[in-house]
Short mmCIF file of C-alpha atoms in Angstrom, two decimals:
data_model
loop_
_atom_site.label_atom_id
_atom_site.label_comp_id
_atom_site.label_asym_id
_atom_site.label_seq_id
_atom_site.Cartn_x
_atom_site.Cartn_y
_atom_site.Cartn_z
CA MET A 1 -0.01 0.05 -0.01
CA SER A 2 2.93 2.41 0.74
CA THR A 3 4.33 1.76 -2.71
CA GLN A 4 1.10 2.57 -4.31
CA LEU A 5 0.77 5.74 -2.37
CA ASP A 6 4.30 6.82 -3.31
CA THR A 7 3.53 6.09 -6.97
CA ALA A 8 0.28 8.02 -6.85
CA TYR A 9 1.98 11.00 -5.12
CA ASN A 10 4.80 11.06 -7.69
CA VAL A 11 2.43 10.94 -10.67
CA HIS A 12 0.22 13.47 -9.09
CA THR A 13 3.09 15.81 -8.41
CA HIS A 14 4.57 15.44 -11.93
CA ARG A 15 1.25 16.23 -13.66
CA THR A 16 0.24 19.12 -11.55
CA SER A 17 3.58 20.88 -11.07
CA THR A 18 2.71 23.30 -13.84
CA ALA A 19 -0.77 24.21 -12.63
CA PRO A 20 -1.58 27.93 -12.60
CA GLU A 21 -1.23 29.72 -9.33
CA GLY A 22 -4.41 29.76 -7.28
CA VAL A 23 -5.88 26.74 -9.01
CA ILE A 24 -6.17 23.50 -6.81
CA PRO A 25 -4.66 20.66 -8.96
CA GLN A 26 -6.83 17.53 -9.17
CA PRO A 27 -5.36 13.99 -9.57
CA ARG A 28 -5.81 12.43 -12.98
CA GLY A 29 -5.13 9.10 -14.64
CA ALA A 30 -3.27 6.49 -12.62
CA ALA A 31 -2.95 8.76 -9.64
CA ALA A 32 -6.78 9.22 -9.46
CA GLU A 33 -7.33 5.49 -9.70
CA LEU A 34 -4.86 4.65 -6.91
CA LEU A 35 -5.94 7.42 -4.63
CA ALA A 36 -9.53 6.36 -5.01
CA GLU A 37 -8.65 2.94 -3.46
CA VAL A 38 -7.14 4.54 -0.37
CA PRO A 39 -9.82 4.85 2.47
CA THR A 40 -10.01 8.27 4.16
CA GLN A 41 -11.14 9.18 7.67
CA ARG A 42 -14.45 10.51 6.41
CA THR A 43 -15.15 7.29 4.42
CA ALA A 44 -16.51 4.49 6.51
CA ALA A 45 -15.45 0.92 5.88
CA PRO A 46 -18.15 -0.92 3.99
CA SER A 47 -20.22 -3.24 6.08
CA ARG A 48 -20.28 -6.86 5.09
CA THR A 49 -23.63 -8.52 4.39
CA GLY A 50 -24.69 -11.97 5.49
CA GLU A 51 -23.74 -13.44 2.14
CA ASP A 52 -20.25 -11.96 2.31
CA ILE A 53 -19.72 -13.45 5.83
CA ASP A 54 -20.95 -16.85 4.74
CA ALA A 55 -18.54 -16.72 1.76
CA LEU A 56 -15.72 -15.59 4.11
CA TRP A 57 -16.42 -18.49 6.49
CA ASP A 58 -16.42 -20.98 3.60
CA GLU A 59 -13.11 -19.57 2.31
CA TYR A 60 -11.47 -19.76 5.81
CA LYS A 61 -12.72 -23.20 6.61
CA ALA A 62 -11.66 -24.46 3.17
CA THR A 63 -8.23 -22.90 2.93
CA ALA A 64 -7.44 -21.79 6.58
CA ALA A 65 -6.01 -18.56 5.00
CA PRO A 66 -4.63 -16.12 7.56
CA GLN A 67 -6.13 -13.22 5.52
CA ALA A 68 -9.61 -14.74 5.86
CA ARG A 69 -9.14 -15.20 9.66
CA GLU A 70 -8.02 -11.62 10.01
CA ARG A 71 -11.10 -10.31 8.20
CA LEU A 72 -13.28 -12.45 10.48
CA ILE A 73 -11.52 -11.11 13.54
CA LEU A 74 -12.08 -7.55 12.47
CA HIS A 75 -15.69 -8.21 11.65
CA TYR A 76 -16.50 -9.75 15.09
CA ALA A 77 -14.27 -7.46 17.12
CA PRO A 78 -17.27 -5.39 18.39
CA LEU A 79 -18.57 -8.56 20.01
CA VAL A 80 -15.47 -8.68 22.19
CA ASN A 81 -16.09 -5.05 23.37
CA ALA A 82 -19.72 -5.87 24.23
CA VAL A 83 -18.80 -9.02 26.22
CA ALA A 84 -15.92 -7.22 28.03
CA GLY A 85 -18.29 -4.39 28.89
CA ARG A 86 -20.78 -6.73 30.50
CA VAL A 87 -18.07 -8.63 32.46
CA GLY A 88 -16.39 -5.39 33.59
CA MET A 89 -19.61 -4.03 35.19
CA ARG A 90 -19.26 -6.49 38.05
CA LEU A 91 -15.50 -5.96 38.57
CA PRO A 92 -13.64 -3.36 40.61
CA SER A 93 -12.64 -0.06 38.98
CA THR A 94 -8.97 -1.14 39.26
CA VAL A 95 -9.51 -3.53 36.35
CA GLU A 96 -8.89 -1.74 33.02
CA GLN A 97 -11.46 -2.27 30.22
CA ALA A 98 -8.63 -2.42 27.66
CA ASP A 99 -7.23 -5.40 29.55
CA LEU A 100 -10.50 -7.22 29.31
CA VAL A 101 -10.79 -6.61 25.67
CA SER A 102 -7.30 -8.00 25.07
CA TYR A 103 -8.12 -11.06 27.01
CA GLY A 104 -11.31 -11.54 25.10
CA MET A 105 -9.57 -11.27 21.73
CA PHE A 106 -7.85 -14.58 22.43
CA GLY A 107 -11.18 -16.12 23.09
CA LEU A 108 -12.52 -14.74 19.77
CA ILE A 109 -9.56 -16.10 17.89
CA ASP A 110 -10.00 -19.53 19.55
CA ALA A 111 -13.76 -19.46 18.65
CA ILE A 112 -13.03 -18.67 15.07
CA GLU A 113 -10.61 -21.56 14.70
CA LYS A 114 -12.84 -24.06 16.45
CA TYR A 115 -16.27 -22.95 15.17
CA GLN A 116 -18.02 -25.50 12.79
CA THR A 117 -20.24 -23.81 10.19
CA ASP A 118 -22.42 -26.91 9.84
CA ARG A 119 -23.69 -26.58 13.41
CA ALA A 120 -27.14 -25.07 14.18
CA VAL A 121 -25.64 -22.52 16.49
CA LYS A 122 -24.98 -18.88 15.64
CA PHE A 123 -21.38 -17.90 15.88
CA GLU A 124 -22.22 -14.98 18.02
CA SER A 125 -23.72 -17.18 20.69
CA TYR A 126 -20.79 -19.64 20.49
CA ALA A 127 -18.14 -16.93 20.52
CA SER A 128 -19.72 -15.03 23.44
CA SER A 129 -19.16 -17.86 25.77
CA ARG A 130 -15.70 -18.45 24.60
CA ILE A 131 -14.81 -14.80 24.99
CA ARG A 132 -16.29 -14.58 28.50
CA GLY A 133 -14.47 -17.77 29.46
CA ALA A 134 -11.15 -16.45 28.18
CA ILE A 135 -11.60 -13.26 30.21
CA ILE A 136 -12.58 -15.02 33.42
CA ASP A 137 -9.65 -17.56 32.97
CA GLU A 138 -7.12 -14.79 32.64
CA LEU A 139 -8.54 -12.88 35.60
CA ARG A 140 -8.29 -16.04 37.73
CA ALA A 141 -4.80 -16.66 36.58
CA MET A 142 -3.78 -13.19 37.75
CA ASP A 143 -5.68 -13.40 41.09
CA TRP A 144 -3.52 -14.17 44.14
CA VAL A 145 -6.50 -15.17 46.24
CA PRO A 146 -7.49 -18.86 46.07
CA ARG A 147 -10.83 -19.65 44.58
CA SER A 148 -12.00 -21.25 47.92
CA VAL A 149 -11.55 -17.95 49.62
CA ARG A 150 -13.61 -16.12 46.87
CA THR A 151 -16.37 -18.74 47.30
CA LYS A 152 -16.34 -18.16 51.07
CA ALA A 153 -16.61 -14.42 50.58
CA ARG A 154 -19.58 -14.82 48.29
CA SER A 155 -21.38 -17.11 50.75
CA VAL A 156 -20.80 -14.79 53.68
CA ASP A 157 -22.07 -11.80 51.65
CA ARG A 158 -25.11 -13.74 50.54
CA ALA A 159 -25.89 -14.87 54.12
CA TYR A 160 -25.36 -11.33 55.40
CA ALA A 161 -27.83 -9.95 52.90
CA GLU A 162 -30.42 -12.59 53.58
CA LEU A 163 -30.23 -12.04 57.37
CA GLU A 164 -30.37 -8.21 56.92
CA ALA A 165 -33.50 -8.49 54.75
CA LYS A 166 -35.16 -10.90 57.24
CA LEU A 167 -34.24 -9.18 60.49
CA HIS A 168 -34.45 -5.55 59.16
CA ARG A 169 -31.22 -4.79 61.08
CA THR A 170 -27.57 -5.67 60.94
CA PRO A 171 -27.09 -9.32 62.05
CA SER A 172 -24.71 -10.26 64.80
CA GLU A 173 -21.75 -12.53 64.48
CA ALA A 174 -23.42 -15.29 66.31
CA GLU A 175 -26.62 -15.04 64.11
CA LEU A 176 -24.46 -15.16 60.93
CA ALA A 177 -22.63 -18.16 62.19
CA VAL A 178 -25.91 -20.03 62.92
CA HIS A 179 -27.20 -19.15 59.43
CA LEU A 180 -24.00 -20.52 57.88
CA GLU A 181 -24.22 -23.58 60.15
CA MET A 182 -20.63 -23.24 61.35
CA PRO A 183 -18.98 -22.25 64.75
CA VAL A 184 -18.17 -18.64 65.48
CA GLU A 185 -14.43 -19.51 65.49
CA ASP A 186 -14.73 -20.78 61.89
CA LEU A 187 -16.53 -17.58 60.83
CA ARG A 188 -13.75 -15.46 62.42
CA ALA A 189 -11.10 -17.50 60.52
CA ILE A 190 -13.04 -16.72 57.35
CA TYR A 191 -12.95 -12.99 58.16
CA ALA A 192 -9.25 -13.26 58.65
CA GLN A 193 -8.93 -14.79 55.19
CA LEU A 194 -11.13 -12.19 53.65
CA SER A 195 -9.12 -9.33 54.94
CA THR A 196 -6.61 -9.95 52.17
CA VAL A 197 -9.07 -10.24 49.36
CA ASN A 198 -9.62 -6.54 48.56
CA VAL A 199 -6.59 -4.48 47.88
CA ALA A 200 -6.83 -0.69 47.03
CA ALA A 201 -4.24 1.57 45.50
CA LEU A 202 -2.92 4.18 47.84
CA ASP A 203 -2.71 6.81 45.02
CA GLU A 204 -6.25 6.19 43.83
CA LEU A 205 -8.51 9.20 44.23
CA LEU A 206 -11.60 8.81 46.28
CA GLY A 207 -14.94 9.99 44.95
CA GLY A 208 -13.87 11.25 41.57
CA GLY A 209 -11.56 10.86 38.66
CA GLU A 210 -8.09 12.12 38.13
CA ASP A 211 -9.29 15.32 36.63
CA ARG A 212 -11.42 16.26 39.61
CA PRO A 213 -9.96 19.33 41.33
CA GLY A 214 -9.14 18.90 45.04
CA GLY A 215 -9.32 15.08 44.92
CA VAL A 216 -8.18 13.22 47.95
CA SER A 217 -6.22 9.89 47.57
CA LEU A 218 -6.50 6.99 50.08
CA VAL A 219 -2.93 7.67 51.38
CA ASP A 220 -4.13 11.17 52.41
CA THR A 221 -6.76 9.67 54.70
CA LEU A 222 -4.41 7.43 56.58
CA GLY A 223 -3.26 8.46 59.98
CA ASP A 224 0.25 8.61 61.20
CA GLU A 225 0.41 7.17 64.76
CA ARG A 226 3.87 8.61 65.28
CA SER A 227 2.67 12.26 64.81
CA GLN A 228 0.64 14.13 67.32
CA ASP A 229 -2.92 14.94 66.60
CA PRO A 230 -3.27 18.80 66.99
CA ALA A 231 -6.96 18.56 67.85
CA GLY A 232 -6.46 15.70 70.35
CA SER A 233 -3.50 17.47 71.99
CA LEU A 234 -5.46 20.72 72.37
CA GLU A 235 -8.49 18.76 73.83
CA ALA A 236 -6.27 16.88 76.29
CA ALA A 237 -4.54 20.13 77.49
CA GLU A 238 -7.94 21.84 77.92
CA THR A 239 -9.31 18.84 79.87
CA LYS A 240 -6.16 18.82 82.07
CA PHE A 241 -6.54 22.47 82.80
CA LEU A 242 -10.24 22.24 83.63
CA LEU A 243 -9.65 19.11 85.85
CA ALA A 244 -6.97 20.92 87.77
CA ARG A 245 -9.25 23.91 88.45
CA ALA A 246 -11.95 21.54 89.60
CA ILE A 247 -9.62 19.69 91.95
CA GLU A 248 -8.57 23.00 93.54
CA CYS A 249 -12.23 23.64 94.35
CA LEU A 250 -12.50 20.48 96.39
CA GLY A 251 -12.11 20.30 100.15
CA GLU A 252 -8.72 19.59 101.59
CA ARG A 253 -9.38 15.99 102.73
CA GLU A 254 -11.27 15.15 99.40
CA ARG A 255 -8.36 16.64 97.43
CA ILE A 256 -5.88 14.47 99.37
CA VAL A 257 -8.02 11.36 98.63
CA VAL A 258 -8.04 12.18 94.92
CA VAL A 259 -4.30 12.76 94.74
CA LEU A 260 -3.37 9.58 96.77
CA TYR A 261 -5.77 7.40 94.94
CA TYR A 262 -5.17 8.45 91.29
CA TYR A 263 -1.65 9.89 91.35
CA GLU A 264 0.09 7.83 94.08
CA GLY A 265 -1.86 4.53 93.31
CA MET A 266 -2.85 3.84 96.90
CA THR A 267 -5.84 1.76 97.86
CA LEU A 268 -8.80 3.07 99.84
CA ALA A 269 -7.74 1.10 102.87
CA GLU A 270 -4.17 2.62 102.76
CA ILE A 271 -5.61 6.14 102.38
CA GLY A 272 -7.89 5.48 105.41
CA ARG A 273 -4.84 4.56 107.59
CA VAL A 274 -2.95 7.68 106.39
CA LEU A 275 -5.97 9.95 107.22
CA GLY A 276 -6.99 7.91 110.34
CA VAL A 277 -10.50 7.08 109.15
CA THR A 278 -12.23 3.91 108.01
CA GLU A 279 -12.15 2.58 104.48
CA SER A 280 -15.97 3.13 104.12
CA ARG A 281 -15.51 6.87 105.00
CA ILE A 282 -12.73 7.17 102.43
CA SER A 283 -15.09 5.52 99.90
CA GLN A 284 -17.78 8.12 100.73
CA MET A 285 -15.30 10.96 100.35
CA HIS A 286 -14.09 9.65 97.04
CA THR A 287 -17.71 9.32 95.70
CA ALA A 288 -18.53 12.83 96.73
CA ALA A 289 -15.30 14.17 95.10
CA MET A 290 -16.08 12.38 91.88
CA VAL A 291 -19.66 13.86 91.79
CA ARG A 292 -18.28 17.42 92.33
CA LEU A 293 -15.55 17.02 89.73
CA ARG A 294 -18.10 15.61 87.18
CA THR A 295 -20.45 18.48 87.78
CA ARG A 296 -17.76 21.16 87.42
CA LEU A 297 -16.43 19.55 84.15
CA VAL A 298 -19.98 19.40 82.67
CA ASP A 299 -20.57 23.03 83.59
CA ALA A 300 -17.29 24.02 82.01
CA GLU A 301 -18.14 22.26 78.72
CA ARG A 302 -21.49 24.23 78.58
CA VAL A 303 -19.81 27.60 78.81
#
């Protein structure tokens, strides 16, 4: 085809080199014939009729010519896109549609090679199952999770949905185990296995595409336990300040009980011996101090 285009271009250039200025030269002769055979972007490829496809099938099955097989692949390529689209609807967003189409093309080629024209089955029906099977086989080959774990995940999800619809609430772990007819320990073991099933990319944006302004990735939502939480630090400092003020408002003996019990780690009996009172009296003083502290802290939060 490149040789024909070069020849057409040379003939066209030679015959139109002397065209008057301002006149658009038109191809003539051999150049016009060759350029007419070259498809353009505005010219759609002619669709094949049923008779053409039957003739193409007869040619391929009779001669096994690679050119006939390629034409059949190009004709049935939209079928791969349709099947890949239906399969991809139930897959995570991390699975690329282009990958599914490439997996399905192998199924289409295998279907073309093994299809028998004398069967009373349409090729589209036969090829759809082969394409879908090729996609699923490739996805299973790439999956690091055993099929048994996937089966358990589906059974747990199905049982959870059934109980939720029946009880009109979230089922408990014990209820789910009874519904699955297994001990709670086995159900917890399944949960441990299912924790490795779903994997998310840390750089994947949440709630939008890559072109969404202000998108937040999963890694941005993960907390760093080694760093201090500003809000938590401020709240702890404020609570410590309010608690110190509330303790100062207690009586002397109640303040001593609180300090010895919570800061020195002494028991009520030991505090009673230090203050020279009974353990029951220390318990009453401790209860009264807690009521006063709680009241002052609640009043401080309302302000």
